[in-house]
C-alpha positions as a printed NumPy array, in Angstrom:
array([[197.552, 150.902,  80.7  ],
       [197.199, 147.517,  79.316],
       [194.318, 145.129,  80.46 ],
       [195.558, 142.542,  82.484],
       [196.288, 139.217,  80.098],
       [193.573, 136.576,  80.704],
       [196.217, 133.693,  79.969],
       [199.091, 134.949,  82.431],
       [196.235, 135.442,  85.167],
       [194.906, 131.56 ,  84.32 ],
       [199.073, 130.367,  84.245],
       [199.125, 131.976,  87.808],
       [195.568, 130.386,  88.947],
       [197.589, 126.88 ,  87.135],
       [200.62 , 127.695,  89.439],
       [199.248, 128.241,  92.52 ],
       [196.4  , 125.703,  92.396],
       [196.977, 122.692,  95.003],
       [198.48 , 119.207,  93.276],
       [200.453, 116.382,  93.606],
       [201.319, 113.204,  91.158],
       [200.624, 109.422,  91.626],
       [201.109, 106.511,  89.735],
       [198.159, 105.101,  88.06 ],
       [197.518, 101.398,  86.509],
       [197.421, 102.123,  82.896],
       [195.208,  98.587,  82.748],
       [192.063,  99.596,  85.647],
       [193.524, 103.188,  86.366],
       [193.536, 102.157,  90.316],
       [195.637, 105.479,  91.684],
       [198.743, 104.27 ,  94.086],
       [201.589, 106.714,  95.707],
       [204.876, 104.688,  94.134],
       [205.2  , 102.676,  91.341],
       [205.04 ,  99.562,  93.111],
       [203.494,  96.574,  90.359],
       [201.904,  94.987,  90.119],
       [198.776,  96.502,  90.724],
       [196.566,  95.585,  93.835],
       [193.642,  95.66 ,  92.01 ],
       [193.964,  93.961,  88.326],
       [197.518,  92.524,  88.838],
       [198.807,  94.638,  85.963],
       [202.596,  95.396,  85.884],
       [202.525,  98.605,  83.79 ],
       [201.646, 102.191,  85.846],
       [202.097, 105.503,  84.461],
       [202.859, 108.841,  86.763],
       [200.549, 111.564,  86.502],
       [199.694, 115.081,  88.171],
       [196.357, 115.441,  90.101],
       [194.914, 118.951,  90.795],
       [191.993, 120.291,  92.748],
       [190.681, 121.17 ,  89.777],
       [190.376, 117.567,  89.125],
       [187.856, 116.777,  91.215],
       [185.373, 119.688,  90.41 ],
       [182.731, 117.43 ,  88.299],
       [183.474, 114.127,  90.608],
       [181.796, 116.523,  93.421],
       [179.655, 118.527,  91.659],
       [176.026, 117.154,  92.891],
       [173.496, 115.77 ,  90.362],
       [170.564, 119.116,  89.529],
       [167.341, 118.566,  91.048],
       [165.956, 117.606,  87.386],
       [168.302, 115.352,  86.542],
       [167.74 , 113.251,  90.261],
       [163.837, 113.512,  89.565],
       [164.553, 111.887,  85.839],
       [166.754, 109.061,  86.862],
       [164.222, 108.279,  89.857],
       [161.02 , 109.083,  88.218],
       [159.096, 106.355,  89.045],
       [159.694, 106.929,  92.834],
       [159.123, 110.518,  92.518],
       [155.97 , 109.523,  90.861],
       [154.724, 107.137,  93.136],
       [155.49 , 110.287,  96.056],
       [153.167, 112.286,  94.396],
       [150.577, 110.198,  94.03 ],
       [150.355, 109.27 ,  97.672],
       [150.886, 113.238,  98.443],
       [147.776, 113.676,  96.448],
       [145.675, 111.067,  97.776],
       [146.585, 112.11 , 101.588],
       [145.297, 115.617,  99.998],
       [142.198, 114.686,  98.816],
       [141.63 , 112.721, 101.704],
       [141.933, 115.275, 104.522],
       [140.214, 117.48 , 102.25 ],
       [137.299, 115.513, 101.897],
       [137.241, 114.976, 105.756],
       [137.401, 118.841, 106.03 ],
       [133.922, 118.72 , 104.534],
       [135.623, 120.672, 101.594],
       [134.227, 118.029,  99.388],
       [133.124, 114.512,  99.039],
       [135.772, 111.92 ,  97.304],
       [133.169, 110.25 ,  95.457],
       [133.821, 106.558,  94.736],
       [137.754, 106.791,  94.142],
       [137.962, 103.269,  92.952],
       [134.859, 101.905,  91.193],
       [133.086, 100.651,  94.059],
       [131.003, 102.789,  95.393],
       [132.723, 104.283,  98.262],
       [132.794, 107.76 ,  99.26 ],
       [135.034, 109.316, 102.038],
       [134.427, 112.741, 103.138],
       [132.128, 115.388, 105.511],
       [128.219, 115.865, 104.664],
       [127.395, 119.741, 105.526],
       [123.731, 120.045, 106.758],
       [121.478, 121.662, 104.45 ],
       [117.37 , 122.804, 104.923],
       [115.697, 119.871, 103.253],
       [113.864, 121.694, 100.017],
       [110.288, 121.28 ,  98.726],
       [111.102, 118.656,  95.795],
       [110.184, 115.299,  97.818],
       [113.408, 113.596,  98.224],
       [115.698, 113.916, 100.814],
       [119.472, 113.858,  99.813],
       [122.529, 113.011, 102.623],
       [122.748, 116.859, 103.433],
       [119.365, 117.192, 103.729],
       [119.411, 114.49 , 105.931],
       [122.025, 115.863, 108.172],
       [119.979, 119.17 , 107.951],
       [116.909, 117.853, 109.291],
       [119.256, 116.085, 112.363],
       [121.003, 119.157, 112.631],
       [117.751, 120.905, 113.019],
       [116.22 , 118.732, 116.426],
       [119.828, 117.928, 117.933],
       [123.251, 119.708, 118.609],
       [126.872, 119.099, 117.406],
       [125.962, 117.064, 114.634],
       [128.236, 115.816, 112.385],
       [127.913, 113.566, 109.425],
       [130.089, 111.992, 106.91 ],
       [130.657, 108.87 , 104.164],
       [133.028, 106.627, 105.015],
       [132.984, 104.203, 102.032],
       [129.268, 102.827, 101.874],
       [128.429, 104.187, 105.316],
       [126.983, 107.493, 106.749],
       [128.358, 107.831, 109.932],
       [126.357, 110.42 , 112.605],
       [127.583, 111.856, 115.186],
       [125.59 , 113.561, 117.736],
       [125.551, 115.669, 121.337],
       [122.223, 114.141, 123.371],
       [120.44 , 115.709, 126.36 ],
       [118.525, 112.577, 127.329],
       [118.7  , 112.222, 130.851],
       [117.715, 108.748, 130.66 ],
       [117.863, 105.583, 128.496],
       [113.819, 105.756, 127.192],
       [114.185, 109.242, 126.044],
       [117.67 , 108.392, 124.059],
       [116.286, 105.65 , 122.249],
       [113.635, 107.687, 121.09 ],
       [116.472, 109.975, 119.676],
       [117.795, 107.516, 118.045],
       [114.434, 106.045, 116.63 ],
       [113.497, 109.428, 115.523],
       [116.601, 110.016, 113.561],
       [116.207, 106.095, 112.085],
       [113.202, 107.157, 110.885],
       [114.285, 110.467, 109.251],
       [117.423, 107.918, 107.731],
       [114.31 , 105.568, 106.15 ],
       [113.281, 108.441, 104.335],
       [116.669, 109.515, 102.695],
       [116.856, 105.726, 101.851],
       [113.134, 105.818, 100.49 ],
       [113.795, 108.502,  98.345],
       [116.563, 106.721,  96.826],
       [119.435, 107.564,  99.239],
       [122.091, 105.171,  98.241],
       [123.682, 104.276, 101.985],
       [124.697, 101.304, 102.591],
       [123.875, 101.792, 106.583],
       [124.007, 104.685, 108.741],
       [126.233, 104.471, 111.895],
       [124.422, 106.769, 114.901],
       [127.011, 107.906, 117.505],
       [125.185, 110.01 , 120.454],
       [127.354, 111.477, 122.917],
       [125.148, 111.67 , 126.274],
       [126.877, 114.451, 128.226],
       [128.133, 113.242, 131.918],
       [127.05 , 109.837, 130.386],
       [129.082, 108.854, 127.8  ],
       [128.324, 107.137, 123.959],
       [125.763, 104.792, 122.359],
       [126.527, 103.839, 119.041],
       [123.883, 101.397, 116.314],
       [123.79 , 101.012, 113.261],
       [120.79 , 101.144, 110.759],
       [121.093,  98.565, 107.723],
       [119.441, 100.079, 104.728],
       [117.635,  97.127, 103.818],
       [115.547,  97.546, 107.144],
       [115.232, 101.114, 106.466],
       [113.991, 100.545, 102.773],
       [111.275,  97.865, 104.317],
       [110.356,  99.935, 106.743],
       [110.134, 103.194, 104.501],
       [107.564, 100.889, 101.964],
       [105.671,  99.664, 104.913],
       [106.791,  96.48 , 105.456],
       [108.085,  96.423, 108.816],
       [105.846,  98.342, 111.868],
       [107.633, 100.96 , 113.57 ],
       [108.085,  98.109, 116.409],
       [109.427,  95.992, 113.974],
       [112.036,  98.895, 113.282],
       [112.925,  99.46 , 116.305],
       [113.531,  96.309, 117.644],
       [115.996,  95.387, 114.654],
       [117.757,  98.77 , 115.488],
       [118.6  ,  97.854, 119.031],
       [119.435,  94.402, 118.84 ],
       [122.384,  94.882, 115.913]])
């Protein structure tokens, strides 16, 4: 037996494949159903009758590949990614899965501080910081955002006297870090008094520096604390 003949099966596929004609302008090619000039579109008198099959139309339809839309729109795709990377890095760093240190030349820093046991080497760094917090009060949390450490912390105080000696205390421990060279801008102190609600201050480091070199009493301290 013979194998079937390629051409006969692609004259039958040629037969039976959908079509019809039109009349084209042979100026603009605008497609029309009768040769009816002139043409609609350029105003040319001269069409020409020609056959239109499904087949036709298969590369009009076909859709562009995924590479070639990501090379005619690269700088979109590009600017995407970029954004999808720094929403990344961001929630990352707010994670505490790292710190995004200074991500534009200024100094900033965005991201969770993990607590850490302050060592023996006489300086305290931002975790060690947190760690010595961590270590005197409960659901602490502590993070940059730009130039700031901001602290967050669950109180017991049961009243006003004994929560600003919290917060003193942990001003204090913040005038050390910043003593030791602890580059903060300020440190925002948010303590969550259960049944009681928030208090919220904010330490300027240039009061905690004075205050770590003995410039400024503990009064002194204190009293520009509280009134910020």
């Amino acid at each position: 037996m013979s194998p079937p003949d390629a051409s006969t099966d692609s004259a039958s596929d040629s037969a039976s494949e959908y079509g019809y004609t039109e009349w084209r302008c042979t100026n603009c090619g605008h497609g029309v159903p009768k040769q009816n000039p002139p043409c609609d579109r350029c105003g040319n008198m001269s069409f020409e009758q020609v056959e239109v099959r499904a087949s036709d139309f298969d590369e009009e339809i076909e859709g562009a590949s995924t590479l070639e839309l990501v090379r005619e729109n690269i700088g979109s795709v590009g600017g995407g990614l970029l954004i999808l990377l720094g929403v990344a890095l961001f929630l990352l760093a707010n994670a505490g899965v790292f710190v995004l240190a200074d991500p534009f030349g200024l100094g900033y820093r965005y991201g969770a501080v993990e607590p850490v046991a302050p060592d023996s080497d006489g300086t305290l760094t931002a975790a060690e910081f947190h760690g010595t917090v961590a270590a005197e009060y409960g659901e602490t949390s502590l993070a940059w955002s730009g130039r700031t450490l901001e602290l967050s912390y669950t109180s017991t105080a049961s009243e006003n006297g004994a929560l600003t000696e919290e917060i003193t205390a942990i001003a204090i421990t913040y005038a050390t870090y910043v003593g030791d060279g602890g580059d903060a801008a300020a440190l925002q102190i948010t303590a969550t008094v259960e049944g009681r609600g928030q208090a919220r201050v904010t330490v300027d480091s240039a009061d905690a520096r004075a205050f770590a070199a003995g410039d400024l009493t503990e009064s002194e301290y204190r009293t520009r604390i509280f009134q910020r």
